[in-house]
Amino acid sequence: MDRNIEQAVLSGKKKRLLLYLLIGIVLLIAGIFALRSIFNTTLYASEITTSIVGRGNIENTINASGEVLPEFEEVISSPIAASIQKVLLDGGSKILAGQSILTLDKSAAQMDFEKLKFQLESKKNDIRKIKLDLDKSFYDIKSNNDIKQLRINSLKASVDNAKRLLKAGGGTREDVEQAELNLKVAQLEKQQLENEINSRQQSMRLQMKEVELAASIQQNDLDVLQKKLQQADIIASRNGVVTWVNKNIGATVQPGEVLARIADLSSFKVKGVISDQNIDLLKNGMTAIIRIGDHQVRGKVVNIYPAVQNATVSFDIKPDSSHHKLFRPNLKADVFLVTDEQHQVLRVSNGPAFLGTPSQSIYVLKNGVAIKKNVQIGLSNFDFVELKDQVKEGDVVITSDMRAFKNSDQITIKK
């Protein structure tokens, strides 16, 4: 019995030892495969994109967004408060200079014009009345002054007569003094009359100037309203295309409210928008590349708007070909601003493999094996990336995203 127990114990230990050994072998094999997956991964050629290193020119660009706009666009606003009576042209219609776009109901403004005209006529009548009063006042002054002067002349003669009688013994000193007193009173009355009339005339002149000023202001208001009534005939100032028109017939519009837009579609510009973080790189005259689909049009930055709105800065681009067949109003476009350029450098097509850092790892494909290399990155744009070292002309570089294999020094590429 003791021997059977001892043999059973030994047999159990041997089984456990074999189990541990088996587990160790499995872990070793798994570790080998894990190391192989780290240092020598396998990919299929259909899973990657590549580019051949070549020589060429490259421009460093920063990204912006843009919108194609007509180089000339006339915005027609309502000059008066009115209602839309009739729309004569729809958006997209061609229009000639002097042609009407829509008509407004101007009856309310016309009534205001007639009322203002009546008030102006009333002011002019007031001016004429004041002038008549002034003329009458001047006539009264002249008449009263002449009468006073005649009396003064008579009193002077009386004084002279009183003095002669006094010398001849036929008069008294009291008679002379009384005559002189009467003359002096008459002279003072004449002076008082003249002062009173002058004061009244000055007051009437001031009143007339006040009325004339009010009339002048009303005349200006009348001229402005008359001009607005003429402008209320909504017509085009030049040839073009109606890009938008307010078609809400019967709707009331206020002064300054936009009624229509007319554009000259023979010439376009691009309005760009860029993050204010790149404002220091934005310069007037710098080259801009406008990309619409697969097509590119070059141009120059001609105007930078000073205001920053929503952390962005706006600018205008004048395309080298402002009448390009692809341009359409309000068409969205990608914009690339050229900040630097190099000639005849090593470059590859841009792709997800490039992270925008000055130094990074890339994979160079040779004889079915992709080998990791650390390279210095130069200029870059939407199309190309400059490689400064570790590669030569004709090398094949993987341009697809390889971040999942950052720990692999070599990758086997199968067809």
Coordinates of C-alpha atoms in Angstrom, one line a residue:
M1 CA 0.0 0.0 0.0
D2 CA 2.8 2.4 0.9
R3 CA 4.5 1.8 -2.5
N4 CA 1.3 2.5 -4.4
I5 CA 0.9 5.8 -2.7
E6 CA 4.5 6.8 -3.3
Q7 CA 4.2 6.0 -7.0
A8 CA 1.0 8.0 -7.3
V9 CA 2.7 11.1 -5.7
L10 CA 5.7 10.8 -8.0
S11 CA 3.4 10.4 -11.0
G12 CA 1.5 13.6 -10.1
K13 CA 4.7 15.6 -9.7
K14 CA 5.9 14.5 -13.1
K15 CA 2.6 15.5 -14.7
R16 CA 2.8 19.0 -13.1
L17 CA 6.4 19.3 -14.3
L18 CA 5.4 18.4 -17.8
L19 CA 2.5 20.9 -17.7
Y20 CA 4.8 23.7 -16.5
L21 CA 7.3 22.9 -19.3
L22 CA 4.5 22.9 -21.9
I23 CA 3.2 26.3 -20.7
G24 CA 6.8 27.7 -20.8
I25 CA 7.3 26.5 -24.4
V26 CA 3.9 28.0 -25.5
L27 CA 4.9 31.4 -23.8
L28 CA 8.3 31.3 -25.5
I29 CA 6.8 30.7 -28.9
A30 CA 4.2 33.5 -28.3
G31 CA 7.0 35.8 -27.3
I32 CA 9.0 35.0 -30.4
F33 CA 5.9 35.8 -32.6
A34 CA 5.3 39.0 -30.6
L35 CA 8.8 40.2 -31.2
R36 CA 8.6 39.3 -34.8
S37 CA 5.3 41.3 -35.1
I38 CA 7.1 44.3 -33.5
F39 CA 10.3 44.2 -35.5
N40 CA 9.2 42.6 -38.8
T41 CA 5.5 43.2 -39.5
T42 CA 3.8 42.1 -42.8
L43 CA 1.6 44.4 -44.9
Y44 CA 0.0 44.0 -48.3
A45 CA 0.9 46.5 -51.1
S46 CA -2.8 47.2 -51.6
E47 CA -3.0 48.6 -48.0
I48 CA -0.5 51.4 -48.5
T49 CA 0.2 54.3 -50.8
T50 CA 3.6 55.2 -52.0
S51 CA 5.5 58.1 -53.8
I52 CA 8.8 58.2 -55.6
V53 CA 11.3 60.7 -54.4
G54 CA 12.0 63.3 -57.1
R55 CA 13.5 66.7 -57.6
G56 CA 11.4 69.8 -58.2
N57 CA 10.3 73.1 -56.9
I58 CA 8.2 73.3 -53.7
E59 CA 6.3 76.1 -52.0
N60 CA 5.6 76.3 -48.3
T61 CA 1.9 77.2 -47.8
I62 CA -0.5 77.9 -45.1
N63 CA -4.2 76.8 -45.4
A64 CA -7.1 79.2 -45.7
S65 CA -10.6 79.1 -47.0
G66 CA -12.1 81.3 -49.7
E67 CA -15.2 82.3 -51.4
V68 CA -15.5 83.4 -55.1
L69 CA -17.2 86.8 -55.4
P70 CA -17.8 89.2 -58.3
E71 CA -15.2 91.9 -58.5
F72 CA -17.9 94.4 -58.8
E73 CA -21.3 94.0 -57.1
E74 CA -23.9 96.8 -56.7
V75 CA -26.1 96.6 -53.7
I76 CA -29.3 98.5 -54.2
S77 CA -31.1 99.6 -51.1
S78 CA -34.5 101.2 -50.5
P79 CA -34.0 105.0 -50.1
I80 CA -37.5 105.4 -48.5
A81 CA -40.0 103.5 -46.4
A82 CA -42.3 101.9 -49.0
S83 CA -43.8 98.6 -50.0
I84 CA -42.7 96.4 -52.9
Q85 CA -45.3 96.8 -55.7
K86 CA -43.9 94.8 -58.6
V87 CA -40.8 92.6 -59.3
L88 CA -39.7 92.9 -62.9
L89 CA -36.6 90.7 -63.0
D90 CA -35.7 87.5 -61.2
G91 CA -32.3 86.4 -59.8
G92 CA -30.0 85.3 -62.6
S93 CA -31.5 87.7 -65.2
K94 CA -29.2 89.8 -67.3
I95 CA -29.8 93.5 -66.9
L96 CA -28.7 96.7 -68.8
A97 CA -27.8 100.0 -67.4
G98 CA -31.0 102.1 -66.8
Q99 CA -33.3 99.0 -66.8
S100 CA -35.8 98.7 -63.9
I101 CA -35.6 95.8 -61.5
L102 CA -38.7 96.4 -59.3
T103 CA -41.1 99.1 -58.5
L104 CA -42.0 100.5 -55.1
D105 CA -45.3 102.1 -53.8
K106 CA -44.1 105.7 -53.2
S107 CA -47.5 107.1 -52.3
A108 CA -46.6 107.7 -48.6
A109 CA -43.3 109.3 -49.4
Q110 CA -45.0 111.4 -52.1
M111 CA -47.5 112.7 -49.5
D112 CA -44.6 113.6 -47.2
F113 CA -43.0 115.5 -50.1
E114 CA -46.2 117.5 -50.9
K115 CA -46.6 118.3 -47.2
L116 CA -43.0 119.5 -46.9
K117 CA -43.5 121.5 -50.1
F118 CA -46.6 123.2 -48.6
Q119 CA -44.7 124.0 -45.4
L120 CA -41.9 125.5 -47.4
E121 CA -44.3 127.7 -49.3
S122 CA -45.8 128.9 -46.0
K123 CA -42.3 129.8 -44.8
K124 CA -41.7 131.7 -48.0
N125 CA -44.9 133.7 -47.5
D126 CA -43.7 134.5 -43.9
I127 CA -40.5 135.9 -45.4
R128 CA -42.4 138.0 -47.9
K129 CA -44.7 139.3 -45.1
I130 CA -41.7 140.3 -43.0
K131 CA -40.1 142.0 -45.9
L132 CA -43.3 144.0 -46.4
D133 CA -43.3 144.9 -42.7
L134 CA -39.7 146.0 -43.0
D135 CA -40.5 148.1 -46.1
K136 CA -43.4 149.7 -44.3
S137 CA -41.3 150.3 -41.2
F138 CA -38.6 152.0 -43.4
Y139 CA -41.3 154.2 -45.0
D140 CA -42.7 155.1 -41.6
I141 CA -39.3 156.0 -40.3
K142 CA -38.6 158.2 -43.3
S143 CA -42.0 159.9 -43.1
N144 CA -41.8 160.5 -39.3
N145 CA -38.2 161.6 -39.6
D146 CA -39.1 164.1 -42.2
I147 CA -42.0 165.4 -40.1
K148 CA -39.7 165.7 -37.0
Q149 CA -37.1 167.4 -39.1
L150 CA -39.6 170.0 -40.4
R151 CA -40.7 170.7 -36.8
I152 CA -37.1 171.0 -35.7
N153 CA -36.4 173.5 -38.6
S154 CA -39.5 175.4 -37.5
L155 CA -38.4 175.5 -33.8
K156 CA -34.9 176.7 -34.9
A157 CA -36.5 179.6 -36.7
S158 CA -38.6 180.3 -33.5
V159 CA -35.4 180.4 -31.5
D160 CA -33.8 182.8 -33.9
N161 CA -36.9 185.0 -33.9
A162 CA -37.0 185.0 -30.1
K163 CA -33.3 186.1 -29.9
R164 CA -33.9 188.9 -32.4
L165 CA -36.9 190.2 -30.5
L166 CA -34.9 190.1 -27.3
K167 CA -32.2 192.3 -28.9
A168 CA -34.8 194.7 -30.3
G169 CA -36.4 194.9 -26.9
G170 CA -39.6 193.3 -28.0
G171 CA -39.1 190.0 -26.3
T172 CA -38.0 188.5 -23.0
R173 CA -35.3 186.1 -21.9
E174 CA -38.0 183.6 -20.9
D175 CA -39.3 183.5 -24.5
V176 CA -35.8 182.6 -25.8
E177 CA -35.3 179.9 -23.2
Q178 CA -38.8 178.5 -24.0
A179 CA -38.0 178.4 -27.7
E180 CA -34.7 176.7 -27.1
L181 CA -36.3 174.1 -24.8
N182 CA -39.0 173.3 -27.4
L183 CA -36.2 172.8 -30.0
K184 CA -34.2 170.5 -27.7
V185 CA -37.3 168.4 -26.9
A186 CA -38.1 168.0 -30.6
Q187 CA -34.5 166.9 -31.3
L188 CA -34.7 164.3 -28.5
E189 CA -38.0 163.0 -29.8
K190 CA -36.5 162.7 -33.3
Q191 CA -33.5 160.7 -31.9
Q192 CA -35.8 158.5 -29.8
L193 CA -37.9 157.8 -32.8
E194 CA -34.9 156.8 -34.9
N195 CA -33.6 154.5 -32.1
E196 CA -36.9 152.8 -31.7
I197 CA -37.3 152.3 -35.5
N198 CA -33.7 151.0 -35.8
S199 CA -34.3 148.5 -32.9
R200 CA -37.5 147.3 -34.5
Q201 CA -35.8 146.9 -37.9
Q202 CA -33.0 144.9 -36.4
S203 CA -35.5 142.6 -34.6
M204 CA -37.4 142.1 -37.8
R205 CA -34.2 141.4 -39.7
L206 CA -33.3 138.7 -37.2
Q207 CA -36.8 137.3 -37.4
M208 CA -36.5 137.2 -41.2
K209 CA -33.1 135.5 -41.0
E210 CA -34.6 132.9 -38.7
V211 CA -37.4 132.2 -41.0
E212 CA -35.0 132.1 -44.0
L213 CA -32.8 129.6 -42.2
A214 CA -35.8 127.4 -41.4
A215 CA -36.9 127.7 -45.1
S216 CA -33.4 126.8 -46.2
I217 CA -33.5 123.7 -44.0
Q218 CA -36.9 122.7 -45.4
Q219 CA -35.6 123.3 -48.9
N220 CA -32.7 120.9 -48.3
D221 CA -35.1 118.3 -46.8
L222 CA -37.3 118.8 -49.8
D223 CA -34.4 118.3 -52.2
V224 CA -33.2 115.2 -50.4
L225 CA -36.7 113.7 -50.4
Q226 CA -37.1 114.5 -54.1
K227 CA -33.8 112.8 -54.8
K228 CA -34.9 109.8 -52.8
L229 CA -38.2 109.6 -54.7
Q230 CA -36.2 109.6 -57.9
Q231 CA -33.9 106.8 -56.5
A232 CA -37.0 104.9 -55.5
D233 CA -37.2 103.9 -59.2
I234 CA -35.0 100.9 -58.7
I235 CA -32.8 100.7 -61.8
A236 CA -29.4 99.3 -62.6
S237 CA -26.5 101.8 -62.9
R238 CA -24.5 99.4 -65.2
N239 CA -24.8 96.2 -67.2
G240 CA -24.6 93.0 -65.2
V241 CA -26.6 90.1 -63.8
V242 CA -29.2 90.2 -61.0
T243 CA -27.8 87.9 -58.4
W244 CA -30.6 88.4 -55.9
V245 CA -33.8 90.4 -55.6
N246 CA -36.4 90.8 -52.9
K247 CA -39.5 89.1 -54.3
N248 CA -41.8 89.7 -51.3
I249 CA -44.5 91.7 -53.2
G250 CA -46.5 93.8 -50.7
A251 CA -43.8 93.6 -48.0
T252 CA -42.9 96.9 -46.3
V253 CA -39.2 97.9 -46.6
Q254 CA -37.4 100.4 -44.5
P255 CA -34.7 103.0 -45.7
G256 CA -31.4 101.1 -46.2
E257 CA -33.0 97.7 -46.6
V258 CA -31.4 95.7 -49.4
L259 CA -33.7 95.2 -52.4
A260 CA -31.4 93.7 -55.1
R261 CA -27.8 92.8 -55.9
I262 CA -26.3 93.3 -59.4
A263 CA -23.0 91.8 -60.3
D264 CA -20.6 92.0 -63.2
L265 CA -19.9 88.3 -63.8
S266 CA -17.1 89.0 -66.3
S267 CA -14.5 89.5 -63.5
F268 CA -14.1 87.8 -60.0
K269 CA -12.1 88.1 -56.9
V270 CA -11.7 85.7 -53.9
K271 CA -12.4 86.7 -50.4
G272 CA -10.2 84.5 -48.1
V273 CA -10.4 83.8 -44.3
I274 CA -7.5 82.6 -42.2
S275 CA -7.0 82.0 -38.5
D276 CA -5.7 85.1 -36.6
Q277 CA -2.8 82.9 -35.3
N278 CA -1.3 83.2 -38.8
I279 CA -1.8 87.0 -39.1
D280 CA 1.9 87.7 -39.0
L281 CA 2.4 85.5 -42.1
L282 CA -0.2 87.4 -44.1
K283 CA 1.2 90.1 -46.4
N284 CA -0.1 92.2 -49.2
G285 CA 1.4 91.0 -52.5
M286 CA 2.0 87.4 -51.4
T287 CA 1.2 84.6 -53.8
A288 CA -2.0 82.7 -53.2
I289 CA -3.1 79.5 -54.8
I290 CA -6.9 79.0 -55.3
R291 CA -7.9 75.4 -55.6
I292 CA -11.3 74.5 -57.0
G293 CA -11.6 70.7 -57.4
D294 CA -8.5 69.5 -59.2
H295 CA -7.9 72.9 -60.8
Q296 CA -5.6 75.7 -59.5
V297 CA -5.6 79.4 -60.2
R298 CA -2.8 81.7 -58.9
G299 CA -3.3 85.2 -57.6
K300 CA -2.0 87.9 -55.3
V301 CA -3.3 89.1 -51.9
V302 CA -4.3 92.7 -52.6
N303 CA -6.2 93.8 -49.4
I304 CA -6.1 92.7 -45.8
Y305 CA -9.1 93.7 -43.6
P306 CA -8.0 95.2 -40.2
A307 CA -10.8 93.8 -38.1
V308 CA -10.6 90.3 -36.4
Q309 CA -13.9 88.5 -36.3
N310 CA -14.5 85.1 -34.6
A311 CA -10.7 84.6 -34.4
T312 CA -10.3 85.0 -38.1
V313 CA -8.9 87.6 -40.5
S314 CA -10.3 88.3 -44.0
F315 CA -8.4 89.3 -47.1
D316 CA -9.0 89.8 -50.8
I317 CA -7.2 87.9 -53.6
K318 CA -7.0 89.2 -57.2
P319 CA -6.6 86.1 -59.4
D320 CA -4.2 86.2 -62.3
S321 CA -7.2 85.1 -64.4
S322 CA -10.1 86.9 -62.9
H323 CA -12.5 85.6 -65.6
H324 CA -11.6 81.9 -65.2
K325 CA -14.4 79.6 -66.5
L326 CA -14.7 77.8 -63.1
F327 CA -15.5 80.9 -61.1
R328 CA -19.1 81.3 -60.0
P329 CA -20.6 83.7 -57.4
N330 CA -20.4 82.4 -53.8
L331 CA -18.4 79.3 -54.9
K332 CA -16.3 77.9 -52.0
A333 CA -12.6 77.3 -52.7
D334 CA -9.5 76.1 -50.8
V335 CA -6.8 78.8 -50.5
F336 CA -3.1 78.2 -50.0
L337 CA -0.9 81.2 -49.2
V338 CA 2.8 80.8 -50.2
T339 CA 5.1 81.8 -47.4
D340 CA 8.4 80.4 -48.8
E341 CA 9.7 78.4 -51.8
Q342 CA 12.7 76.3 -52.8
H343 CA 13.9 75.1 -56.2
Q344 CA 15.1 71.6 -57.3
V345 CA 14.9 69.9 -53.9
L346 CA 14.1 66.3 -53.1
R347 CA 10.3 66.0 -52.6
V348 CA 7.6 63.4 -52.4
S349 CA 3.8 63.6 -52.6
N350 CA 2.1 64.7 -49.4
G351 CA 0.0 62.2 -47.5
P352 CA -1.1 61.0 -44.0
A353 CA 2.3 59.7 -43.2
F354 CA 3.6 63.3 -42.8
L355 CA 2.7 64.8 -39.4
G356 CA 3.9 68.4 -40.0
T357 CA 6.8 68.1 -37.6
P358 CA 10.4 69.2 -38.5
S359 CA 11.7 65.7 -37.9
Q360 CA 9.9 62.3 -38.1
S361 CA 10.1 58.7 -39.1
I362 CA 9.2 57.5 -42.5
Y363 CA 9.3 54.1 -44.3
V364 CA 11.4 53.6 -47.4
L365 CA 10.4 50.7 -49.6
K366 CA 13.1 48.5 -51.1
N367 CA 13.0 44.9 -52.4
G368 CA 9.6 44.3 -50.7
V369 CA 10.8 45.5 -47.3
A370 CA 9.9 48.9 -45.8
I371 CA 12.7 50.3 -43.7
K372 CA 12.2 53.0 -41.0
K373 CA 14.3 56.1 -41.3
N374 CA 14.4 59.3 -39.4
V375 CA 14.4 62.3 -41.8
Q376 CA 14.4 66.1 -41.6
I377 CA 11.3 67.7 -43.2
G378 CA 11.7 71.0 -45.1
L379 CA 8.9 72.9 -46.8
S380 CA 5.5 71.4 -47.4
N381 CA 2.2 72.2 -49.0
F382 CA -0.9 70.4 -50.1
D383 CA 0.8 68.5 -52.9
F384 CA 4.5 67.9 -51.8
V385 CA 6.8 67.5 -48.8
E386 CA 10.5 68.3 -48.9
L387 CA 12.9 65.6 -47.5
K388 CA 16.3 66.9 -46.5
D389 CA 18.2 63.7 -45.8
Q390 CA 18.2 59.9 -45.5
V391 CA 16.7 59.5 -49.0
K392 CA 17.9 59.9 -52.6
E393 CA 16.2 60.5 -55.9
G394 CA 14.2 57.4 -57.0
D395 CA 13.5 56.0 -53.5
V396 CA 10.0 54.8 -52.8
V397 CA 8.4 56.3 -49.7
I398 CA 5.2 55.1 -48.0
T399 CA 2.9 58.1 -47.8
S400 CA -0.1 56.4 -46.0
D401 CA -0.6 56.6 -42.2
M402 CA 2.0 54.4 -40.5
R403 CA 1.5 55.4 -36.9
A404 CA 0.2 51.9 -36.0
F405 CA 3.6 50.5 -36.8
K406 CA 5.8 53.1 -35.0
N407 CA 7.6 50.3 -33.0
S408 CA 8.5 48.4 -36.2
D409 CA 11.9 49.0 -37.8
Q410 CA 11.1 46.8 -40.8
I411 CA 7.9 45.8 -42.5
T412 CA 7.5 43.1 -45.1
I413 CA 5.4 44.2 -48.0
K414 CA 3.6 41.5 -49.8
K415 CA 1.9 41.8 -53.2

